[in-house]
Amino acid sequence: MSSISEGDSQVEVEEGKKEEEKKEKKMKFDEFLFSHLGEMGKYQKIQFTLVCLPTIFCAMHALSWTFAGAQIAHRCAVDGEEKYGGYWNDVTNTINKTTECYDDSWSVLPAGAEGARCLYEQCKSGDGSACSSIVYDTSRVSQSAIGRWEIVCDRGWIKAVVQACYYVGQMAGSMTFGVLGDRIGRKKCFFVAIALQIICGFIQSVAPTWWIYAFFRAGTGFSHPGIFVIANVIGMELVGPRYRKLASVITGLFFAVGQCILGGVAMGIRDYQWLHVATTAPAILFLSYWWLVPESARWLVSVRRFSEADAVLQKAAKTNGVTLPDEWWTQLDGEEKSKDEEEQEMPMARREYGFLDLLKTPELRKRSLVVFYLWPVVSMVYYGLSMKSDILGGDMYVNFIIGGLIEMPALFLVFLFIDRIGRRKVLAIGYGLAGFCLLSNLLISPETPKFVSLVQLLVSRGSITATYAGIYMFSPELFPTVVRNSAMGVCSTVARVGAIAASFISMWIVERYGKIFMLIPFGTMAVLAAILILVFLPETSGKALPATIEEIEDSHEMVEVQLESLTKKEETSDE
């Protein structure tokens, strides 16, 4: 009997040791995933490229109003002239000319220069009376929404409204897809957004009125965060910590490529209706993503759908030429539970998180409030500068392409430095430099050489582009998995407030009251953003993505305890 008892006890001891070894081997999902699958294998590269491609079309739709609503020369009609009857007809005896002159290729020329064609005064005849009908120039744009729906003179506000409608749609989409992405998964939201973008894009090409056009433009904007933001989140959750900068830098690069492609397509297609068809039709190929792009394995694990996560990761492992252990989810920290424990914790595991959870705990609340300020500022400055880039002069198509090209070296610099000097410093420098350039522009006098203003524009545009890319990388790393998509949804939502404000400021306030009403608020808010980053936000470079709110709060408390102990040691040494 005693030998049997000793044998049983020995077995129990061995089993106990095995259990202890299992516990010691517990690891975070990040550690498990990238120790077995690799941080950037063949599978990650393929999937990352697939989710980035649709962002090209996000850029095209977001900026298409630049050409669909291109401002075209117009004047009052004389003696029953037709709408497109010939803008350059000699009617100087009835309508005055301005000193704004161009050559045949629309390059600026001084008045009186050989080959110069000076524009007529807009919206009023020679005696100062309002126009009864309008004649439009078609030498640069054959069919513009501006001419079709008479969006000129006292109806000029419509152009700003249409631009703002896109951002209103983005705002609604951010709130919707942000929550749904955490509740029903990244893949479903991504696919629905792609389908919605295609439908709304085609309808814009045949919309009979400006308000129907604006409505479906808002629908296109609604799809934007479902594609761009979720693509960023999927990318962040797919690659290892060392490669996460690719998730925002590369998606930003694809967006810049889309801008350049749009400029080239618009240069060849001068009819806004066919332009919408050309920028929408290729996206039909992305409907195949339902079979090509799987659900985020990290999200599946966070909602404890391990069998589905296993199917995704086994396919990834096969593509990368590696193998995963059986029932790998039992190796995850906190994932191996007894049946009784699982039954007790099931309500907690199935808990649905939302916006209010971002504000309930002190450290997460502080991060949330600061980040929710940073996003509208970067959006306001970025889109404000994009809408007022005409300081470059010359052909609007070439300038638009240059604007996209300027963003590429800025994104390269982000890629080069954001891991070396950290996210906080890159973003603080970007905000600060953009704010400084805007405020310093107030010191420029009419006698200052034009290249000075040009350099300020390029530096501010490049720095705010780098900031936009960096904030897409920095923000997801500040929030735990359970609320990450919700947080990014709120970020994208408040960013639209900045974009809407930029639309009306750049199109109305600046033109009516002067550039000071754009430079001072934009510049001041950008500098303040730089200060808030340095004071309140932690560095996230190279750190594992937090999974729960408790991880963030516990890590913050640990830092505070360490600081207190250091302070006490310093005080003791001083004594």
PDB file of N, CA and C in Angstrom, residues 21-70:
ATOM      1  N   GLU A  21       5.513  23.925 -15.700  1.00  0.00           N
ATOM      2  CA  GLU A  21       6.246  24.218 -16.928  1.00  0.00           C
ATOM      3  C   GLU A  21       5.345  24.885 -17.950  1.00  0.00           C
ATOM      4  N   LYS A  22       4.083  24.396 -18.017  1.00  0.00           N
ATOM      5  CA  LYS A  22       3.122  24.983 -18.949  1.00  0.00           C
ATOM      6  C   LYS A  22       2.883  26.440 -18.602  1.00  0.00           C
ATOM      7  N   LYS A  23       2.736  26.692 -17.297  1.00  0.00           N
ATOM      8  CA  LYS A  23       2.466  28.062 -16.854  1.00  0.00           C
ATOM      9  C   LYS A  23       3.633  28.978 -17.182  1.00  0.00           C
ATOM     10  N   GLU A  24       4.880  28.422 -17.011  1.00  0.00           N
ATOM     11  CA  GLU A  24       6.062  29.220 -17.311  1.00  0.00           C
ATOM     12  C   GLU A  24       6.152  29.545 -18.796  1.00  0.00           C
ATOM     13  N   LYS A  25       5.596  28.622 -19.629  1.00  0.00           N
ATOM     14  CA  LYS A  25       5.679  28.812 -21.076  1.00  0.00           C
ATOM     15  C   LYS A  25       4.589  29.727 -21.618  1.00  0.00           C
ATOM     16  N   LYS A  26       3.693  30.181 -20.756  1.00  0.00           N
ATOM     17  CA  LYS A  26       2.625  31.071 -21.201  1.00  0.00           C
ATOM     18  C   LYS A  26       3.223  32.313 -21.844  1.00  0.00           C
ATOM     19  N   MET A  27       2.595  32.775 -22.887  1.00  0.00           N
ATOM     20  CA  MET A  27       3.109  33.966 -23.572  1.00  0.00           C
ATOM     21  C   MET A  27       1.952  34.781 -24.131  1.00  0.00           C
ATOM     22  N   LYS A  28       2.248  36.025 -24.413  1.00  0.00           N
ATOM     23  CA  LYS A  28       1.274  36.904 -25.059  1.00  0.00           C
ATOM     24  C   LYS A  28       1.077  36.459 -26.505  1.00  0.00           C
ATOM     25  N   PHE A  29      -0.045  36.884 -27.099  1.00  0.00           N
ATOM     26  CA  PHE A  29      -0.335  36.500 -28.479  1.00  0.00           C
ATOM     27  C   PHE A  29       0.752  37.001 -29.415  1.00  0.00           C
ATOM     28  N   ASP A  30       1.244  38.220 -29.167  1.00  0.00           N
ATOM     29  CA  ASP A  30       2.338  38.776 -29.975  1.00  0.00           C
ATOM     30  C   ASP A  30       3.536  37.832 -29.977  1.00  0.00           C
ATOM     31  N   GLU A  31       3.954  37.421 -28.770  1.00  0.00           N
ATOM     32  CA  GLU A  31       5.132  36.558 -28.642  1.00  0.00           C
ATOM     33  C   GLU A  31       4.914  35.233 -29.360  1.00  0.00           C
ATOM     34  N   PHE A  32       3.742  34.632 -29.140  1.00  0.00           N
ATOM     35  CA  PHE A  32       3.454  33.351 -29.786  1.00  0.00           C
ATOM     36  C   PHE A  32       3.438  33.478 -31.304  1.00  0.00           C
ATOM     37  N   LEU A  33       2.680  34.475 -31.791  1.00  0.00           N
ATOM     38  CA  LEU A  33       2.474  34.602 -33.230  1.00  0.00           C
ATOM     39  C   LEU A  33       3.785  34.784 -33.973  1.00  0.00           C
ATOM     40  N   PHE A  34       4.616  35.686 -33.486  1.00  0.00           N
ATOM     41  CA  PHE A  34       5.809  36.045 -34.254  1.00  0.00           C
ATOM     42  C   PHE A  34       7.007  35.136 -33.955  1.00  0.00           C
ATOM     43  N   SER A  35       6.926  34.379 -32.867  1.00  0.00           N
ATOM     44  CA  SER A  35       7.968  33.387 -32.623  1.00  0.00           C
ATOM     45  C   SER A  35       7.745  32.148 -33.494  1.00  0.00           C
ATOM     46  N   HIS A  36       6.483  31.884 -33.854  1.00  0.00           N
ATOM     47  CA  HIS A  36       6.171  30.723 -34.689  1.00  0.00           C
ATOM     48  C   HIS A  36       5.970  31.089 -36.160  1.00  0.00           C
ATOM     49  N   LEU A  37       5.277  32.218 -36.395  1.00  0.00           N
ATOM     50  CA  LEU A  37       4.917  32.578 -37.772  1.00  0.00           C
ATOM     51  C   LEU A  37       5.923  33.532 -38.408  1.00  0.00           C
ATOM     52  N   GLY A  38       6.649  34.289 -37.595  1.00  0.00           N
ATOM     53  CA  GLY A  38       7.560  35.300 -38.123  1.00  0.00           C
ATOM     54  C   GLY A  38       6.890  36.651 -38.177  1.00  0.00           C
ATOM     55  N   GLU A  39       7.674  37.709 -38.103  1.00  0.00           N
ATOM     56  CA  GLU A  39       7.116  39.062 -38.045  1.00  0.00           C
ATOM     57  C   GLU A  39       6.678  39.584 -39.408  1.00  0.00           C
ATOM     58  N   MET A  40       7.339  39.146 -40.462  1.00  0.00           N
ATOM     59  CA  MET A  40       6.961  39.603 -41.805  1.00  0.00           C
ATOM     60  C   MET A  40       7.326  38.530 -42.819  1.00  0.00           C
ATOM     61  N   GLY A  41       6.530  37.452 -42.816  1.00  0.00           N
ATOM     62  CA  GLY A  41       6.763  36.371 -43.760  1.00  0.00           C
ATOM     63  C   GLY A  41       6.021  36.591 -45.058  1.00  0.00           C
ATOM     64  N   LYS A  42       6.055  35.581 -45.918  1.00  0.00           N
ATOM     65  CA  LYS A  42       5.408  35.673 -47.232  1.00  0.00           C
ATOM     66  C   LYS A  42       3.911  35.929 -47.093  1.00  0.00           C
ATOM     67  N   TYR A  43       3.276  35.250 -46.136  1.00  0.00           N
ATOM     68  CA  TYR A  43       1.833  35.414 -45.932  1.00  0.00           C
ATOM     69  C   TYR A  43       1.498  36.852 -45.547  1.00  0.00           C
ATOM     70  N   GLN A  44       2.249  37.405 -44.586  1.00  0.00           N
ATOM     71  CA  GLN A  44       1.985  38.785 -44.169  1.00  0.00           C
ATOM     72  C   GLN A  44       2.175  39.772 -45.314  1.00  0.00           C
ATOM     73  N   LYS A  45       3.196  39.549 -46.126  1.00  0.00           N
ATOM     74  CA  LYS A  45       3.448  40.455 -47.246  1.00  0.00           C
ATOM     75  C   LYS A  45       2.293  40.439 -48.248  1.00  0.00           C
ATOM     76  N   ILE A  46       1.799  39.238 -48.545  1.00  0.00           N
ATOM     77  CA  ILE A  46       0.692  39.114 -49.508  1.00  0.00           C
ATOM     78  C   ILE A  46      -0.563  39.791 -48.972  1.00  0.00           C
ATOM     79  N   GLN A  47      -0.925  39.467 -47.723  1.00  0.00           N
ATOM     80  CA  GLN A  47      -2.145  40.023 -47.147  1.00  0.00           C
ATOM     81  C   GLN A  47      -2.044  41.530 -46.951  1.00  0.00           C
ATOM     82  N   PHE A  48      -0.873  41.996 -46.556  1.00  0.00           N
ATOM     83  CA  PHE A  48      -0.695  43.436 -46.350  1.00  0.00           C
ATOM     84  C   PHE A  48      -0.845  44.196 -47.661  1.00  0.00           C
ATOM     85  N   THR A  49      -0.288  43.647 -48.728  1.00  0.00           N
ATOM     86  CA  THR A  49      -0.425  44.285 -50.042  1.00  0.00           C
ATOM     87  C   THR A  49      -1.888  44.311 -50.475  1.00  0.00           C
ATOM     88  N   LEU A  50      -2.594  43.208 -50.244  1.00  0.00           N
ATOM     89  CA  LEU A  50      -3.998  43.133 -50.639  1.00  0.00           C
ATOM     90  C   LEU A  50      -4.844  44.190 -49.932  1.00  0.00           C
ATOM     91  N   VAL A  51      -4.649  44.374 -48.622  1.00  0.00           N
ATOM     92  CA  VAL A  51      -5.481  45.333 -47.899  1.00  0.00           C
ATOM     93  C   VAL A  51      -5.075  46.779 -48.193  1.00  0.00           C
ATOM     94  N   CYS A  52      -3.847  46.970 -48.689  1.00  0.00           N
ATOM     95  CA  CYS A  52      -3.395  48.334 -49.009  1.00  0.00           C
ATOM     96  C   CYS A  52      -3.908  48.809 -50.370  1.00  0.00           C
ATOM     97  N   LEU A  53      -4.088  47.901 -51.317  1.00  0.00           N
ATOM     98  CA  LEU A  53      -4.476  48.292 -52.669  1.00  0.00           C
ATOM     99  C   LEU A  53      -5.761  49.133 -52.719  1.00  0.00           C
ATOM    100  N   PRO A  54      -6.812  48.795 -51.969  1.00  0.00           N
ATOM    101  CA  PRO A  54      -8.021  49.627 -52.034  1.00  0.00           C
ATOM    102  C   PRO A  54      -7.836  51.058 -51.548  1.00  0.00           C
ATOM    103  N   THR A  55      -6.767  51.322 -50.762  1.00  0.00           N
ATOM    104  CA  THR A  55      -6.556  52.697 -50.298  1.00  0.00           C
ATOM    105  C   THR A  55      -6.193  53.636 -51.456  1.00  0.00           C
ATOM    106  N   ILE A  56      -5.704  53.059 -52.561  1.00  0.00           N
ATOM    107  CA  ILE A  56      -5.455  53.876 -53.756  1.00  0.00           C
ATOM    108  C   ILE A  56      -6.754  54.522 -54.217  1.00  0.00           C
ATOM    109  N   PHE A  57      -7.830  53.753 -54.187  1.00  0.00           N
ATOM    110  CA  PHE A  57      -9.120  54.259 -54.646  1.00  0.00           C
ATOM    111  C   PHE A  57      -9.774  55.149 -53.594  1.00  0.00           C
ATOM    112  N   CYS A  58      -9.406  54.952 -52.335  1.00  0.00           N
ATOM    113  CA  CYS A  58      -9.842  55.913 -51.303  1.00  0.00           C
ATOM    114  C   CYS A  58      -9.313  57.304 -51.633  1.00  0.00           C
ATOM    115  N   ALA A  59      -8.047  57.371 -52.044  1.00  0.00           N
ATOM    116  CA  ALA A  59      -7.447  58.658 -52.407  1.00  0.00           C
ATOM    117  C   ALA A  59      -8.160  59.260 -53.609  1.00  0.00           C
ATOM    118  N   MET A  60      -8.451  58.433 -54.604  1.00  0.00           N
ATOM    119  CA  MET A  60      -9.111  58.933 -55.809  1.00  0.00           C
ATOM    120  C   MET A  60     -10.485  59.510 -55.493  1.00  0.00           C
ATOM    121  N   HIS A  61     -11.266  58.802 -54.699  1.00  0.00           N
ATOM    122  CA  HIS A  61     -12.616  59.281 -54.373  1.00  0.00           C
ATOM    123  C   HIS A  61     -12.567  60.483 -53.434  1.00  0.00           C
ATOM    124  N   ALA A  62     -11.643  60.462 -52.489  1.00  0.00           N
ATOM    125  CA  ALA A  62     -11.555  61.565 -51.533  1.00  0.00           C
ATOM    126  C   ALA A  62     -11.210  62.878 -52.227  1.00  0.00           C
ATOM    127  N   LEU A  63     -10.387  62.802 -53.273  1.00  0.00           N
ATOM    128  CA  LEU A  63      -9.885  64.014 -53.920  1.00  0.00           C
ATOM    129  C   LEU A  63     -10.490  64.255 -55.301  1.00  0.00           C
ATOM    130  N   SER A  64     -11.424  63.419 -55.717  1.00  0.00           N
ATOM    131  CA  SER A  64     -11.980  63.543 -57.069  1.00  0.00           C
ATOM    132  C   SER A  64     -12.734  64.851 -57.290  1.00  0.00           C
ATOM    133  N   TRP A  65     -13.278  65.453 -56.216  1.00  0.00           N
ATOM    134  CA  TRP A  65     -14.002  66.705 -56.374  1.00  0.00           C
ATOM    135  C   TRP A  65     -13.093  67.835 -56.860  1.00  0.00           C
ATOM    136  N   THR A  66     -11.788  67.681 -56.655  1.00  0.00           N
ATOM    137  CA  THR A  66     -10.832  68.661 -57.173  1.00  0.00           C
ATOM    138  C   THR A  66     -11.012  68.842 -58.675  1.00  0.00           C
ATOM    139  N   PHE A  67     -11.302  67.737 -59.392  1.00  0.00           N
ATOM    140  CA  PHE A  67     -11.462  67.793 -60.837  1.00  0.00           C
ATOM    141  C   PHE A  67     -12.916  67.750 -61.271  1.00  0.00           C
ATOM    142  N   ALA A  68     -13.739  66.983 -60.551  1.00  0.00           N
ATOM    143  CA  ALA A  68     -15.170  66.955 -60.891  1.00  0.00           C
ATOM    144  C   ALA A  68     -15.791  68.326 -60.683  1.00  0.00           C
ATOM    145  N   GLY A  69     -15.337  69.021 -59.647  1.00  0.00           N
ATOM    146  CA  GLY A  69     -15.822  70.370 -59.371  1.00  0.00           C
ATOM    147  C   GLY A  69     -14.781  71.422 -59.692  1.00  0.00           C
ATOM    148  N   ALA A  70     -13.987  71.163 -60.731  1.00  0.00           N
ATOM    149  CA  ALA A  70     -12.925  72.109 -61.103  1.00  0.00           C
ATOM    150  C   ALA A  70     -13.508  73.482 -61.413  1.00  0.00           C
TER     151      ALA A  70
END
